[in-house]
Short mmCIF file of C-alpha atoms in Angstrom, two decimals:
data_model
loop_
_atom_site.label_atom_id
_atom_site.label_comp_id
_atom_site.label_asym_id
_atom_site.label_seq_id
_atom_site.Cartn_x
_atom_site.Cartn_y
_atom_site.Cartn_z
CA GLU A 213 101.29 -10.97 29.86
CA VAL A 214 98.60 -10.02 31.98
CA GLN A 215 99.08 -6.23 33.39
CA LEU A 216 96.88 -4.10 36.07
CA VAL A 217 98.25 -1.22 36.71
CA GLU A 218 96.49 0.30 39.63
CA SER A 219 96.15 4.32 39.66
CA GLY A 220 94.27 7.11 41.80
CA GLY A 221 95.67 6.80 45.36
CA VAL A 222 96.72 10.49 46.55
CA VAL A 223 96.48 11.44 50.07
CA VAL A 224 93.30 12.34 51.48
CA GLN A 225 91.64 13.72 54.20
CA PRO A 226 89.16 12.22 56.66
CA GLY A 227 85.48 11.63 55.11
CA GLY A 228 86.66 12.64 52.16
CA SER A 229 85.94 10.45 48.86
CA LEU A 230 88.99 8.42 46.14
CA ARG A 231 88.06 7.01 42.78
CA LEU A 232 91.14 3.71 42.25
CA SER A 233 91.06 2.54 38.70
CA CYS A 234 92.56 -0.20 37.40
CA ALA A 235 94.10 -0.36 33.64
CA ALA A 236 93.63 -3.62 32.56
CA SER A 237 95.65 -5.47 29.60
CA GLY A 238 97.17 -8.82 27.87
CA PHE A 239 94.02 -10.67 28.96
CA THR A 240 90.61 -10.47 27.71
CA PHE A 241 89.17 -8.26 30.43
CA ASP A 242 85.45 -9.68 30.13
CA ASP A 243 86.33 -13.38 30.59
CA ASN A 244 87.30 -12.40 33.82
CA ALA A 245 85.33 -11.10 37.39
CA MET A 246 88.17 -8.78 39.34
CA HIS A 247 89.00 -8.28 43.40
CA TRP A 248 90.44 -4.88 44.95
CA VAL A 249 92.71 -6.36 47.95
CA ARG A 250 94.10 -3.78 50.23
CA GLN A 251 97.43 -4.20 52.69
CA VAL A 252 97.85 -1.59 55.46
CA SER A 253 101.87 -1.42 55.49
CA GLY A 254 103.67 -4.24 57.01
CA LYS A 255 100.16 -5.44 57.61
CA GLY A 256 98.33 -8.38 55.92
CA LEU A 257 96.12 -8.73 52.93
CA GLU A 258 92.19 -7.88 53.02
CA TRP A 259 89.75 -8.30 50.84
CA LEU A 260 87.28 -5.99 49.94
CA ALA A 261 85.46 -6.78 46.85
CA ALA A 262 84.66 -8.22 44.01
CA ILE A 263 82.71 -7.79 40.58
CA SER A 264 81.65 -10.79 38.12
CA TRP A 265 82.80 -11.01 34.44
CA ASP A 266 79.79 -8.78 33.33
CA GLY A 267 79.30 -6.62 36.06
CA GLY A 268 75.91 -7.60 37.69
CA THR A 269 76.99 -8.83 40.68
CA THR A 270 79.51 -7.53 43.35
CA TYR A 271 80.05 -8.77 46.75
CA TYR A 272 82.04 -7.02 49.14
CA ALA A 273 83.67 -7.07 53.01
CA ASP A 274 81.57 -5.77 56.17
CA SER A 275 84.51 -3.37 56.75
CA VAL A 276 83.52 -0.94 53.83
CA LYS A 277 80.33 -1.88 52.42
CA GLY A 278 77.67 1.08 51.81
CA ARG A 279 81.21 3.49 51.95
CA PHE A 280 83.69 1.34 48.43
CA THR A 281 80.93 0.80 45.41
CA ILE A 282 83.30 -1.77 43.15
CA SER A 283 82.49 -1.30 39.10
CA ARG A 284 84.05 -1.83 34.94
CA ASP A 285 83.90 -1.05 32.02
CA ASN A 286 84.35 -4.01 30.11
CA ASN A 287 84.62 -1.95 26.89
CA ASP A 288 87.32 0.82 27.94
CA ASN A 289 89.10 -2.48 29.98
CA SER A 290 88.99 -0.85 33.25
CA LEU A 291 88.10 -1.37 37.19
CA ALA A 292 87.23 0.97 39.14
CA LEU A 293 86.73 1.48 43.39
CA GLN A 294 84.87 4.01 44.50
CA MET A 295 85.52 5.08 48.25
CA ASN A 296 83.41 7.31 50.28
CA SER A 297 83.60 8.38 53.95
CA LEU A 298 87.26 7.54 54.28
CA GLY A 299 88.93 7.29 57.53
CA PRO A 300 92.31 7.35 58.60
CA GLU A 301 91.95 2.83 58.89
CA ASP A 302 91.26 3.25 54.75
CA SER A 303 95.11 4.15 54.34
CA ALA A 304 96.53 1.70 52.97
CA LEU A 305 98.06 -0.01 49.52
CA TYR A 306 95.41 -0.99 46.68
CA TYR A 307 95.97 -3.66 45.05
CA CYS A 308 93.46 -5.09 41.76
CA ALA A 309 93.73 -8.04 40.66
CA LYS A 310 92.20 -10.93 38.35
CA ASP A 311 90.07 -13.40 39.15
CA LYS A 312 91.16 -17.30 37.68
CA GLY A 313 88.03 -18.09 36.45
CA TYR A 314 86.66 -18.01 32.96
CA LEU A 315 82.97 -16.30 33.47
CA VAL A 316 82.74 -17.67 36.39
CA ALA A 317 84.23 -15.99 39.78
CA THR A 318 86.23 -18.98 40.92
CA MET A 319 87.83 -16.87 44.04
CA ILE A 320 91.35 -17.11 43.46
CA LEU A 321 93.09 -14.48 42.58
CA GLU A 322 95.66 -15.27 39.96
CA SER A 323 97.36 -12.17 38.78
CA TRP A 324 97.87 -8.50 40.99
CA GLY A 325 98.89 -5.61 40.11
CA GLN A 326 101.55 -3.38 41.62
CA GLY A 327 99.05 -1.37 43.59
CA THR A 328 98.04 2.36 44.41
CA LEU A 329 98.62 4.09 47.83
CA VAL A 330 95.93 6.08 49.35
CA THR A 331 97.17 8.43 52.65
CA VAL A 332 93.78 9.44 54.88
CA SER A 333 95.46 12.60 56.32
CA SER A 334 93.95 15.72 57.88
CA GLU B 246 82.67 -16.34 58.60
CA VAL B 247 85.81 -18.64 59.03
CA VAL B 248 89.21 -17.61 60.12
CA LEU B 249 92.45 -18.55 58.89
CA THR B 250 95.42 -18.94 61.37
CA GLN B 251 98.73 -19.52 60.10
CA SER B 252 101.98 -20.75 62.13
CA PRO B 253 104.42 -20.09 62.99
CA ALA B 254 104.69 -16.53 62.42
CA THR B 255 108.79 -16.47 61.59
CA LEU B 256 110.55 -19.61 60.76
CA SER B 257 114.71 -19.04 59.26
CA LEU B 258 116.01 -22.09 57.83
CA SER B 259 118.74 -22.43 55.75
CA PRO B 260 119.04 -23.59 51.89
CA GLY B 261 118.08 -26.15 50.66
CA GLU B 262 116.55 -27.42 54.34
CA ARG B 263 112.73 -27.91 53.87
CA ALA B 264 110.17 -25.10 54.68
CA THR B 265 106.60 -26.32 56.32
CA LEU B 266 104.49 -23.61 56.53
CA SER B 267 99.96 -24.76 58.33
CA CYS B 268 97.06 -22.91 57.58
CA ARG B 269 93.96 -23.97 60.04
CA ALA B 270 90.75 -23.13 59.25
CA SER B 271 87.77 -22.61 61.94
CA GLN B 272 85.24 -24.18 59.69
CA ASN B 273 85.37 -27.15 57.05
CA VAL B 274 86.82 -25.00 53.80
CA LYS B 275 87.08 -28.74 51.59
CA THR B 276 90.47 -28.33 49.52
CA TYR B 277 89.48 -24.82 48.72
CA LEU B 278 92.43 -23.01 50.09
CA ALA B 279 94.74 -21.29 47.97
CA TRP B 280 98.60 -20.33 48.95
CA TYR B 281 100.02 -16.83 47.75
CA GLN B 282 103.93 -15.77 48.15
CA GLN B 283 104.81 -12.33 48.90
CA LYS B 284 108.07 -10.45 48.13
CA PRO B 285 109.25 -7.17 49.72
CA GLY B 286 108.04 -4.47 48.11
CA GLN B 287 106.20 -6.53 45.87
CA PRO B 288 102.48 -7.97 45.59
CA PRO B 289 101.09 -10.97 46.31
CA ARG B 290 101.39 -14.17 43.51
CA LEU B 291 99.88 -17.30 43.62
CA LEU B 292 101.52 -20.83 44.33
CA ILE B 293 98.88 -22.93 45.11
CA TYR B 294 94.90 -23.21 45.16
CA ASP B 295 92.69 -25.87 45.75
CA ALA B 296 94.69 -27.02 48.17
CA SER B 297 97.28 -28.81 45.96
CA ASN B 298 97.64 -27.65 42.26
CA ARG B 299 100.37 -25.13 41.60
CA ALA B 300 99.46 -22.54 39.63
CA THR B 301 101.29 -21.43 36.14
CA GLY B 302 104.76 -21.40 36.04
CA ILE B 303 105.22 -22.36 40.36
CA PRO B 304 108.24 -24.80 40.56
CA PRO B 305 107.86 -27.63 41.97
CA ARG B 306 109.64 -27.45 44.86
CA PHE B 307 106.13 -25.78 45.79
CA SER B 308 103.80 -28.29 46.94
CA GLY B 309 100.42 -27.77 48.63
CA SER B 310 98.78 -30.52 50.80
CA GLY B 311 95.55 -30.89 53.36
CA SER B 312 91.84 -30.41 53.53
CA GLY B 313 89.19 -29.93 55.73
CA THR B 314 90.52 -27.65 58.60
CA ASP B 315 94.36 -28.04 58.22
CA PHE B 316 96.40 -27.84 55.33
CA THR B 317 100.64 -27.21 54.29
CA LEU B 318 102.24 -25.51 51.98
CA THR B 319 105.88 -27.60 51.86
CA ILE B 320 108.75 -26.12 50.06
CA SER B 321 111.03 -28.88 49.57
CA SER B 322 114.40 -27.56 49.37
CA LEU B 323 114.42 -23.62 50.29
CA GLU B 324 116.01 -20.99 47.65
CA PRO B 325 117.56 -17.69 48.62
CA GLU B 326 114.94 -16.30 46.76
CA ASP B 327 112.01 -18.03 48.65
CA SER B 328 112.43 -15.58 50.94
CA ALA B 329 108.80 -13.65 51.27
CA VAL B 330 105.67 -13.71 53.37
CA TYR B 331 103.31 -16.35 52.43
CA TYR B 332 99.85 -16.14 53.17
CA CYS B 333 96.80 -18.42 52.77
CA GLN B 334 93.09 -18.04 51.65
CA GLN B 335 90.22 -19.70 51.80
CA ARG B 336 87.51 -19.55 48.87
CA SER B 337 84.66 -21.82 50.74
CA ASP B 338 82.68 -19.69 52.38
CA TRP B 339 82.32 -16.62 50.91
CA PRO B 340 81.82 -13.27 51.00
CA PRO B 341 84.24 -12.10 53.33
CA LEU B 342 87.66 -14.04 51.31
CA PRO B 343 89.75 -13.70 54.02
CA PHE B 344 93.87 -13.89 54.46
CA GLY B 345 95.82 -15.89 57.22
CA GLY B 346 98.28 -13.62 59.27
CA GLY B 347 100.85 -14.89 57.18
CA THR B 348 104.43 -16.90 57.89
CA LYS B 349 107.16 -15.04 57.12
CA VAL B 350 109.75 -17.03 55.91
CA GLU B 351 113.50 -16.25 56.45
CA ILE B 352 116.43 -17.98 54.67
CA LYS B 353 119.48 -17.89 56.40
#
């Protein structure tokens, strides 16, 4: 069974930085691209970033480009999201998600974690 | 950038009734459209991908149709556990990877 467990969400001050992690299990991690998606409480879903199976290619939404960095460690079956220059608008529940494709990014988000909550507040 | 518009915002139906949810794309996305279900306090779950393919483990009462700019998610006979918000998402033109604003399905 696919398991994705996010961690690292905390309360952080505006302008601060935070690193989120996602521990993956139940599948061959380096077979699949991975994604980060966030959701403001009571609102819709916002895709943030994706990374290819080998980490060689990354994609970002304009809203986070230059501030957030997605990375992965295939030896450790983990995904990360480094977030810098955080503002109140970044307060949300952050999900990691597994892409459906095998060795190709299909942009179909097949499995999701439970999310980790980030609050940006002074 | 593709914009996805979902309608209606809320759908209130009784168990056993048929639910029809709409997703309209601002430009042609061929059949590269997915549907996700999100129940309160849970992460989204993939229901349908590429317009009409059910994801693993999804009951046959869920079906998707459409191509180009107009898509439909149909729940043929509503069950109480189908109460959720449903989102569409396109993968024809990315990044970004936009989601629709969602349709809330309420079971009376």
